[in-house]
Short mmCIF file of C-alpha atoms in Angstrom, two decimals:
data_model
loop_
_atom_site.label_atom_id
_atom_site.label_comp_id
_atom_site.label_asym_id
_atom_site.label_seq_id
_atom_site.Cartn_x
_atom_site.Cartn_y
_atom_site.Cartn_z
CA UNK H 129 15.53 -7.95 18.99
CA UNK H 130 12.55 -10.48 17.68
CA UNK H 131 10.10 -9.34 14.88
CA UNK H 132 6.95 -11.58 14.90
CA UNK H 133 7.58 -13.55 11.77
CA UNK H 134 11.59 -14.42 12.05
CA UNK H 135 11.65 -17.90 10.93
CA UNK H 136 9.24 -17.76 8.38
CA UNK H 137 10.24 -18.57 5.11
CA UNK H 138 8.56 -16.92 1.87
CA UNK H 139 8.73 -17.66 -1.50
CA UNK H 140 8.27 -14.80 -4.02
CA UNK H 141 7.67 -15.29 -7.35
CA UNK H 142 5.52 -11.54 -7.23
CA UNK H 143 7.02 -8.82 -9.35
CA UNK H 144 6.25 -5.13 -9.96
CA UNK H 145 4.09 -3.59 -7.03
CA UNK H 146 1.03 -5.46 -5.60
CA UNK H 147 3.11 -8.97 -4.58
CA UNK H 148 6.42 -7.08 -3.90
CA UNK H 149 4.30 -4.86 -1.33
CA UNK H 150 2.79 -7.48 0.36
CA UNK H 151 6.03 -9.48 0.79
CA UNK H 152 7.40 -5.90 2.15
CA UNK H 153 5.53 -5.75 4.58
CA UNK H 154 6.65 -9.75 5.20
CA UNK H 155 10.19 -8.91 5.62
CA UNK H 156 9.76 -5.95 7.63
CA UNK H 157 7.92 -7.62 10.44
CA UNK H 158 10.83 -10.14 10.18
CA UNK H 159 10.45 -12.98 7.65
CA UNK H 160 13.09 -13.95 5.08
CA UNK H 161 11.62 -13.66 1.67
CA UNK H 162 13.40 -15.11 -1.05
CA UNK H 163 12.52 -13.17 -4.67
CA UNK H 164 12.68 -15.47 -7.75
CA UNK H 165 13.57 -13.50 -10.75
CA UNK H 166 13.80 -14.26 -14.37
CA UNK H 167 17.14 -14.10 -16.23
CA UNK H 168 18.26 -10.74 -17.57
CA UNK H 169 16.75 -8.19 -16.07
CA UNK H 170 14.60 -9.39 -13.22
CA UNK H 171 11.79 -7.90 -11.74
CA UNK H 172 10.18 -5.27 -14.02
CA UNK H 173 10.12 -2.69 -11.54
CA UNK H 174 14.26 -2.87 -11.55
CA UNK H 175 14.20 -0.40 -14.26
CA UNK H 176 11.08 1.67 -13.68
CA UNK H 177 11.09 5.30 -14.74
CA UNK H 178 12.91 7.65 -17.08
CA UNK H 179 16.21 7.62 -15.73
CA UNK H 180 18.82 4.67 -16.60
CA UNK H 181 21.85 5.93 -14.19
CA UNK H 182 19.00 3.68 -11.74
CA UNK H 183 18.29 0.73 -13.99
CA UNK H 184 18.55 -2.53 -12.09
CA UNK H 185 18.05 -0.55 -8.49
CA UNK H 186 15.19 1.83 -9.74
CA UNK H 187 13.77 4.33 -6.69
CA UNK H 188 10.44 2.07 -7.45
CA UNK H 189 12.03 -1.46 -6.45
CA UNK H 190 13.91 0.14 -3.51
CA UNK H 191 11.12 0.75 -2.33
CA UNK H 192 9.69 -2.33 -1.81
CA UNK H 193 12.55 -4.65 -2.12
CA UNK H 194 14.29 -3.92 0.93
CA UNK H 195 16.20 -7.11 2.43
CA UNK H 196 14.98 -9.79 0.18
CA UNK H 197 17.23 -12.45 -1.59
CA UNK H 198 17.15 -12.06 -5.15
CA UNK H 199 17.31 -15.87 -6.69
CA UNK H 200 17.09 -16.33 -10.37
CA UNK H 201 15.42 -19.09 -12.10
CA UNK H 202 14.12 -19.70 -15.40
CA UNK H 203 10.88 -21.57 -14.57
CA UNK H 204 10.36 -22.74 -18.31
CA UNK H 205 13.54 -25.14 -17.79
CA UNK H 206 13.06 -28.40 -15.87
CA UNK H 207 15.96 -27.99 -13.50
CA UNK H 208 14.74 -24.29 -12.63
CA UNK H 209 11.38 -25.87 -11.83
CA UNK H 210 13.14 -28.68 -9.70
CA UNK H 211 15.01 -25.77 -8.18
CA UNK H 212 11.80 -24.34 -7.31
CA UNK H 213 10.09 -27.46 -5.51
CA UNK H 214 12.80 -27.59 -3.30
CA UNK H 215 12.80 -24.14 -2.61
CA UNK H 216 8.67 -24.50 -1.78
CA UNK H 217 9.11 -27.64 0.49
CA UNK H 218 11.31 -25.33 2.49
CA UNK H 219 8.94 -22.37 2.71
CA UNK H 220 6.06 -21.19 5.10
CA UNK H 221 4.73 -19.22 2.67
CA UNK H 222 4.52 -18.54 -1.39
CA UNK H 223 3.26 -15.42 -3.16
CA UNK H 224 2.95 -15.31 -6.75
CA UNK H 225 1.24 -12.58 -9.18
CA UNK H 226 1.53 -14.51 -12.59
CA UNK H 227 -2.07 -14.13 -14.43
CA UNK H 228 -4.11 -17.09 -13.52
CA UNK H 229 -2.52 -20.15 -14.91
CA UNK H 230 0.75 -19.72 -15.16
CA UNK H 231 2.15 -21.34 -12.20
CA UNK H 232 0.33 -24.00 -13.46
CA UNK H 233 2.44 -24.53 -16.24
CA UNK H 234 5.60 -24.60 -14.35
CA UNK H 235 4.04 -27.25 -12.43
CA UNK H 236 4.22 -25.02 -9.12
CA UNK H 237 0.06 -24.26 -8.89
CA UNK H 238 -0.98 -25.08 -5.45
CA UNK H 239 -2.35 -28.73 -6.22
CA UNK H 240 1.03 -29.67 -7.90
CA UNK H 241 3.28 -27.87 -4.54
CA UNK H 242 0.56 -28.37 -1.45
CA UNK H 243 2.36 -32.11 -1.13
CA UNK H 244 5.99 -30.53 -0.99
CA UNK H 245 4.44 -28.66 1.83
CA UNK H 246 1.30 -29.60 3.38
CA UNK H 247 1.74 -26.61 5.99
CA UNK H 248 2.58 -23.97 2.63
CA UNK H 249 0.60 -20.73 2.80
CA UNK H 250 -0.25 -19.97 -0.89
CA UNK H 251 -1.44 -16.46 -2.11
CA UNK H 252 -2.32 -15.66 -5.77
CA UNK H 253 -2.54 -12.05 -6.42
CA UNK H 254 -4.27 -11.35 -9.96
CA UNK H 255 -6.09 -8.63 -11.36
CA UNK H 256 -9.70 -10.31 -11.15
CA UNK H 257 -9.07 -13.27 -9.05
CA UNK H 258 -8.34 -16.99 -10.31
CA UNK H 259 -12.25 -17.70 -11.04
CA UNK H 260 -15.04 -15.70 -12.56
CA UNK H 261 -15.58 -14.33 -15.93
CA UNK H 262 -12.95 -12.08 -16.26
CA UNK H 263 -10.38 -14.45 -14.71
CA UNK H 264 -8.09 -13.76 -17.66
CA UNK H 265 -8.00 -10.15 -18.44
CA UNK H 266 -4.79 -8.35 -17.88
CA UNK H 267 -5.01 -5.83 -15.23
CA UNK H 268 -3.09 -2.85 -13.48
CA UNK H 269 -3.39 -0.66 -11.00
CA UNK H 270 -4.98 2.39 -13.09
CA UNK H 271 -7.54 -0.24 -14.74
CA UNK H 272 -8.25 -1.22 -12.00
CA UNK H 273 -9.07 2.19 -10.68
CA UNK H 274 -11.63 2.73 -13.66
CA UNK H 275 -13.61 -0.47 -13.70
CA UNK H 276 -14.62 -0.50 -10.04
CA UNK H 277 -15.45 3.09 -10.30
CA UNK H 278 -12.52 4.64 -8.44
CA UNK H 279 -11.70 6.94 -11.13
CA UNK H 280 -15.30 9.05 -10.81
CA UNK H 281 -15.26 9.50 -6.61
CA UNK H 282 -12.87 12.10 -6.27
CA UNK H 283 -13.47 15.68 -8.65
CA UNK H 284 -16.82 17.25 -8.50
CA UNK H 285 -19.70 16.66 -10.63
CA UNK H 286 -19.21 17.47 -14.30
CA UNK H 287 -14.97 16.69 -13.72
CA UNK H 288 -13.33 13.88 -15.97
CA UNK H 289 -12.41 10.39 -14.30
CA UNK H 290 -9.14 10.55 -12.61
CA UNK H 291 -6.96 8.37 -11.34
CA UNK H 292 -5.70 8.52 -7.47
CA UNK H 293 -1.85 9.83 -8.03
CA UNK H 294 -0.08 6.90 -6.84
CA UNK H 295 -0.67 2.98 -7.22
CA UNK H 296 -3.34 2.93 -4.68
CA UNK H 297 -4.77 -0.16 -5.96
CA UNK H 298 -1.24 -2.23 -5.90
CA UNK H 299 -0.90 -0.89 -2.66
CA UNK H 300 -3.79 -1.57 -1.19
CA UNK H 301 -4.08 -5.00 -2.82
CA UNK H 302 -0.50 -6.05 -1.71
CA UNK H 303 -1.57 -4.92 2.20
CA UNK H 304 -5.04 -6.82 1.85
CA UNK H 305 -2.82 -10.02 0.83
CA UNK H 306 -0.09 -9.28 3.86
CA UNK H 307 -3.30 -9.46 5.69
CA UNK H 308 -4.95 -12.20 4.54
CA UNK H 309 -1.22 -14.40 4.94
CA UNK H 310 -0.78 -13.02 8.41
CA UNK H 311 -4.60 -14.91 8.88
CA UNK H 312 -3.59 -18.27 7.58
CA UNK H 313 -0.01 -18.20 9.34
CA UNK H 314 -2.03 -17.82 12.87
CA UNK H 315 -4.86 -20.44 11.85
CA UNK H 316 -1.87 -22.87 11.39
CA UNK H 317 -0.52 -22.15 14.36
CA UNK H 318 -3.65 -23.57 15.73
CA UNK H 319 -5.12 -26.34 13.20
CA UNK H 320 -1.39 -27.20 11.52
CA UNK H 321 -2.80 -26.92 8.02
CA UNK H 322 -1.68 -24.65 4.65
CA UNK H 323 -3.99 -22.78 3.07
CA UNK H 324 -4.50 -21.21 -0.62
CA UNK H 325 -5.81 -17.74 -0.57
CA UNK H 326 -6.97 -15.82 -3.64
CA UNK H 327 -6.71 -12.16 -3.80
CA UNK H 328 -7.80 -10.17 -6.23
CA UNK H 329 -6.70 -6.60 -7.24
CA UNK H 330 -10.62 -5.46 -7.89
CA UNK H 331 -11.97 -7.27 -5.22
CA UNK H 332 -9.22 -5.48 -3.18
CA UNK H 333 -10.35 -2.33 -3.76
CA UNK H 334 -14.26 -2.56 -3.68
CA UNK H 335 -14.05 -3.81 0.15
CA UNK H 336 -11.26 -0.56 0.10
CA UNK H 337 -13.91 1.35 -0.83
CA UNK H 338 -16.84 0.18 1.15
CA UNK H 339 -17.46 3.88 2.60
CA UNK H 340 -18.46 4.92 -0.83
CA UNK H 341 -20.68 1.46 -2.11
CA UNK H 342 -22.13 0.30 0.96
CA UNK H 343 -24.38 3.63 1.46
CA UNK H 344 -25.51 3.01 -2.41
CA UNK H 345 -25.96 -0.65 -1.73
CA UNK H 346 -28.20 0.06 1.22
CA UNK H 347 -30.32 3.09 -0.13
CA UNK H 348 -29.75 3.15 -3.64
CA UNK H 349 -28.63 6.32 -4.23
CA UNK H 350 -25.41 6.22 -5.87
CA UNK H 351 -22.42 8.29 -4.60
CA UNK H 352 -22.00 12.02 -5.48
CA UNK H 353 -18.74 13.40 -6.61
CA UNK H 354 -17.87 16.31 -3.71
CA UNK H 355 -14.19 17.36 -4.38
CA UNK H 356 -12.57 18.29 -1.38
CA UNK H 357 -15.48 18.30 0.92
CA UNK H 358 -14.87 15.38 3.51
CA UNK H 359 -17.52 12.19 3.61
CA UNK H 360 -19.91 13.96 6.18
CA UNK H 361 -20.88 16.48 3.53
CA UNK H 362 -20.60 19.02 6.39
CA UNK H 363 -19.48 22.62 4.38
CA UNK H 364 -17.22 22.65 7.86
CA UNK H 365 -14.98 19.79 6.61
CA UNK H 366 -14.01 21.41 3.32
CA UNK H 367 -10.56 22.80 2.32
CA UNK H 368 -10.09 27.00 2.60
CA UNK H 369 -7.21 29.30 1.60
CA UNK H 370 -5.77 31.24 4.33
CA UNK H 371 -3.75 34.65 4.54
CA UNK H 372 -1.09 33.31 2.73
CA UNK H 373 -2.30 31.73 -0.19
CA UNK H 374 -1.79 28.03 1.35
CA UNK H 375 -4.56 26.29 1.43
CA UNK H 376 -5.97 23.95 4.94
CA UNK H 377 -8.15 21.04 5.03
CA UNK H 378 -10.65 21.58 8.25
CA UNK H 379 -12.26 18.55 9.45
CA UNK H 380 -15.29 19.78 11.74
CA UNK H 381 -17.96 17.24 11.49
CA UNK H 382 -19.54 16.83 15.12
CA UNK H 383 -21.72 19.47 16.83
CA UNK H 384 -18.42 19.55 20.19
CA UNK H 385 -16.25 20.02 17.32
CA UNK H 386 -18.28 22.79 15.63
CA UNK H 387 -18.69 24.56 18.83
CA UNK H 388 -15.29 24.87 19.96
CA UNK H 389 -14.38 26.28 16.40
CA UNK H 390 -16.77 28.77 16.69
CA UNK H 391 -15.77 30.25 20.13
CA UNK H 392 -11.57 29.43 18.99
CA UNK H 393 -11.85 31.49 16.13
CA UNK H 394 -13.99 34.63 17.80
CA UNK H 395 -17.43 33.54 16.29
CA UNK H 396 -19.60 32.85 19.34
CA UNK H 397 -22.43 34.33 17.05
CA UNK H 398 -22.37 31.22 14.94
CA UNK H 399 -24.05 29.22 18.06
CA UNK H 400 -26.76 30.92 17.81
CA UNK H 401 -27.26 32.05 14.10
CA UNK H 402 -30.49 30.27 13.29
CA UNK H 403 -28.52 28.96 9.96
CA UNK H 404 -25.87 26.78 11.84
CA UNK H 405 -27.26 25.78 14.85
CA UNK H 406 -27.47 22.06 13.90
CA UNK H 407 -25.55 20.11 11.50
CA UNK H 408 -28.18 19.39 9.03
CA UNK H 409 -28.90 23.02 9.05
CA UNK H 410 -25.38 24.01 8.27
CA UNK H 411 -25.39 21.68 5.23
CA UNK H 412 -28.66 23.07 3.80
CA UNK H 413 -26.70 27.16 4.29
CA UNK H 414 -23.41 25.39 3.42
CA UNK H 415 -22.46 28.29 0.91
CA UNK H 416 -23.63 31.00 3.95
CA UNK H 417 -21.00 28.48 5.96
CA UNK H 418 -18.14 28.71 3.89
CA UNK H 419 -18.74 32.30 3.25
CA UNK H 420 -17.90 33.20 7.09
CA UNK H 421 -15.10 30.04 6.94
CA UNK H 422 -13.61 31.47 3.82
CA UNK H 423 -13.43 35.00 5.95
CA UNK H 424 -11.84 33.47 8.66
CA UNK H 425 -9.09 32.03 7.13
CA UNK H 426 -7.76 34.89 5.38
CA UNK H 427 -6.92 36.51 8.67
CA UNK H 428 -3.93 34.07 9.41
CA UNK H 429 -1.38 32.28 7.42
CA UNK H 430 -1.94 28.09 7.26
CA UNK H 431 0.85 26.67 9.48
CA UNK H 432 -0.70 29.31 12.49
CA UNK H 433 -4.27 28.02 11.85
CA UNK H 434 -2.89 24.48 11.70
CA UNK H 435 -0.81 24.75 14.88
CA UNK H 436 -3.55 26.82 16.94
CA UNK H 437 -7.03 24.68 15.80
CA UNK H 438 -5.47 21.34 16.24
CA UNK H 439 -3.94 22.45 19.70
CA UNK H 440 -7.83 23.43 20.36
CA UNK H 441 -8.92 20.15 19.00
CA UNK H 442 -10.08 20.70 15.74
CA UNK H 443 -9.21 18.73 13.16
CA UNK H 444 -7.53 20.36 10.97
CA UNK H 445 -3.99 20.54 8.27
CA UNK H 446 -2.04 22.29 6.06
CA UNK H 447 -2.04 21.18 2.77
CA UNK H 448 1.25 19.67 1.73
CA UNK H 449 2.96 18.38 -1.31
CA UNK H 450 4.97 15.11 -0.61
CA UNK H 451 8.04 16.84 -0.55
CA UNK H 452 6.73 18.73 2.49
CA UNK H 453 5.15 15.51 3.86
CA UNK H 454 8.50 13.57 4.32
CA UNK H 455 10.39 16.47 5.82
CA UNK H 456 8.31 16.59 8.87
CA UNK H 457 9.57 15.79 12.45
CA UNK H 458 6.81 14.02 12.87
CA UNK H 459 8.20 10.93 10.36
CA UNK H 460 11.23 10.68 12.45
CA UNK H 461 9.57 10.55 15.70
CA UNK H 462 7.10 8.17 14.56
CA UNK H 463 9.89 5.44 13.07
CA UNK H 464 8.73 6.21 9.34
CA UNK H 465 11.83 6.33 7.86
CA UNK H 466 14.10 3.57 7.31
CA UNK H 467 18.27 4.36 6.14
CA UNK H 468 19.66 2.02 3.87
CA UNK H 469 23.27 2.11 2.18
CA UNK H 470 23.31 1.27 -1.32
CA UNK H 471 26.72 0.73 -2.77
CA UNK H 472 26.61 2.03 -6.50
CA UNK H 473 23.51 3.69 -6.41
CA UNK H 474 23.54 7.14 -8.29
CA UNK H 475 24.08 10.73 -6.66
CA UNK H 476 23.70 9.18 -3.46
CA UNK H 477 23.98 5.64 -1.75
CA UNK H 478 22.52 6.89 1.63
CA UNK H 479 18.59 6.54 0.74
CA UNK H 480 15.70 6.34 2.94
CA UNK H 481 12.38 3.93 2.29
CA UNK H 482 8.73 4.14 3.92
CA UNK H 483 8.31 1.48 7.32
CA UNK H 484 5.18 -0.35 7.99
CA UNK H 485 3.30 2.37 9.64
CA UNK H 486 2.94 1.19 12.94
CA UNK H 487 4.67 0.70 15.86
CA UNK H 488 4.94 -2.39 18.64
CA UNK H 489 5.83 -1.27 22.49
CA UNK H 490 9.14 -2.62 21.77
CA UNK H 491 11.49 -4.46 18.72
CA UNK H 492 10.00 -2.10 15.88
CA UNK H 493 9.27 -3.31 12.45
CA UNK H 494 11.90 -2.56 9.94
CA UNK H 495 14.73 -3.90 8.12
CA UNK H 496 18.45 -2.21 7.26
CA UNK H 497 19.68 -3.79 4.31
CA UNK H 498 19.64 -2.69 1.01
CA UNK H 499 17.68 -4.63 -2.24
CA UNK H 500 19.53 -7.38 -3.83
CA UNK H 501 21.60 -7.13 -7.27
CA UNK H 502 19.36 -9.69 -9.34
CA UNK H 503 20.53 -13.04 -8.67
CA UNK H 504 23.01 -11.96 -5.84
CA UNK H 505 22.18 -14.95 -3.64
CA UNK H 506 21.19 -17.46 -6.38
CA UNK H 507 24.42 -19.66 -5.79
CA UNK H 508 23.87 -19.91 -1.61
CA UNK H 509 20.43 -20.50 -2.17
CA UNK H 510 21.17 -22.80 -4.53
CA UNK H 511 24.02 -24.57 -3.26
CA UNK H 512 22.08 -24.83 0.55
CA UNK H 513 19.19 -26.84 -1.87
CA UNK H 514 21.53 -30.02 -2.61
CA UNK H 515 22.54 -28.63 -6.07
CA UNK H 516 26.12 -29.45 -6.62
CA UNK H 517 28.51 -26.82 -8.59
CA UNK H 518 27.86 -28.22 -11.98
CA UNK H 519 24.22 -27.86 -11.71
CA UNK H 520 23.92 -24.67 -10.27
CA UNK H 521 26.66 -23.50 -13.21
CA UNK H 522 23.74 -24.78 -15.65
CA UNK H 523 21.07 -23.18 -13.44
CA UNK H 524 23.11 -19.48 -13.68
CA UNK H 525 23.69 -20.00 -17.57
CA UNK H 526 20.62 -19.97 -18.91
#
């Protein structure tokens, strides 16, 4: 088995979600990522949530954790910082999401570590980038989601700002800086130079959301709030209840796609009802639409009108909860899920995490061992850096 990046080296001083995520994705395609954590209690996101049977291995840093080496160091002591220069000079690659500035203090910003390792990849994940006005405001994920105007897209017009339901923006940030690392390691390949990239957490998620500012960048007119009606307006991509009470998401936005519904579901009239013929037409009679949709769907139950339209071609799904989501067949034929053992863990050491989402032709992206205890390789790591018993004694004590 080879995964593309085995033999590259990372560095992680990231903690929480947005760094974590993007060294994830790291280690499943293969690299060994070594997490520096500060004494006590490590990584934040060790004991995130309400329940403390999980502190130290919360369900949160499972997730994202998978594999790594957990090293701890406390960077305001010289000898932790001299650990941590050695550490560099030996990695391909260092991701850190300390606000701007505070690597700098440690004496491991890029200009003070480039030397260790001319060839070092260096990523800096902060909330509003390491220049700029607001270079030095705090930032998470759901502020984040309310100053680039996530928070008013979804709803309808007149509905509060809310937040997506999960930490989109870490998410997407940490896969924009996988991304963006991936990009250096290759130019490197070629030119044999490092590189420092900056990645911001709001920058992140305006080119994320492109679909919605572009259009108001080009014409001016600035988005409209549509619930659950998809992106082409269309009142055929819209969500309906069926016979059941479960609700489907239909997805019908080109005039093949439209046509083939109509004769599927017994409505050949539609294609030629002067009110639907064309797809501008249909949006201008889009409560007329829905009426007739809204009629159709109450003759069957959801998982039938999922199963028969998408067998027809239409785009279509039943709307699940997540529970629902990760019990399909579909995640185990598609490699989602990953099994991992963790000795100790509460009600059940037999977990599963999320993979990459994709797939190669062959030697799959993954990774089968569990997260690190904090510290749990600090004395390896330490001793296979030229620190000798009595220093890496000091190194654990403080």
């Amino acid at each position: 088995m080879s995964l593309p990046l085995e033999g590259i080296r990372v560095a992680d001083f990231s903690h929480v979600m947005a760094g974590p995520f993007a060294t994830h994705l790291l280690r499943l395609l293969g690299a060994e990522v070594i997490k520096i954590e500060a004494p006590g209690r490590g990584d934040t996101m060790r004991n995130y949530g309400a329940d403390r049977r999980y502190d130290g291995m919360a369900p949160a840093f499972i997730a994202v954790n998978a594999g790594k080496k957990s090293l701890v160091l406390d960077l305001k002591q010289p000898l932790a910082q001299e650990a941590a220069r050695r550490l560099i000079a030996t990695c391909d690659v260092l991701v850190e999401n300390f606000r701007p500035g505070v690597m700098a203090k440690f004496g491991l910003d890029y200009a003070s570590v480039r030397e260790l390792r001319p060839e070092l990849i260096y990523c800096s994940i902060s909330g509003y980038g390491q220049n700029g006005p607001r270079r030095d405001w705090p930032a998470i994920d759901n502020i984040v989601q309310a100053t680039t105007g996530m928070m008013t897209l979804g709803g309808t017009a007149g509905d509060a700002p809310t937040k997506v339901g999960f930490p989109v923006v870490d998410t997407l940030t940490g896969q924009t800086a996988a991304f963006a690392i991936l990009a250096a390691l290759l130019r490197r390949q070629r030119e044999r130079r490092g590189e420092y990239i900056d990645v911001a957490m709001f920058d992140a998620s305006m080119a994320f959301m492109t679909s919605a500012i572009v259009p108001y960048l080009v014409t001016g007119n600035p988005p409209e709030r549509t619930g659950n009606i998809g992106y082409s307006g269309q009142p055929t991509s819209a969500v309906f209840t069926a016979s059941d009470g479960r609700q489907i998401s239909l997805g019908v936005v080109q005039q093949a796609q439209f046509e083939t519904l109509a004769r599927e579901v017994g409505r050949e009239q539609w294609l030629r009802d002067p009110r639907f013929l064309t797809p501008d037409l249909r949006r201008k009679h889009s409560a007329e639409m829905r009426l007739e949709l809204d009629r159709v769907f109450h003759e069957a139950p959801a998982a039938q009108w999922e199963s028969r339209l998408s067998a027809a071609g239409i785009p279509c799904g039943m709307v699940r909860d997540v529970t629902e989501a990760v019990s399909l067949p579909a995640l185990e034929a598609r490699r989602l899920k990953l099994g991992l053992r963790i000795p100790g863990l509460p009600e059940r050491e037999q977990v599963e995490i999320v993979n990459a989402g994709f797939l190669f032709s062959e030697d799959q992206p993954g990774v089968n061992i569990a997260p690190p205890r904090i510290g749990e390789h600090s004395e390896d790591i330490l001793g296979s850096l030229g620190f000798n018993p009595t220093e890496i004694e000091a190194l654990r004590s403080r």
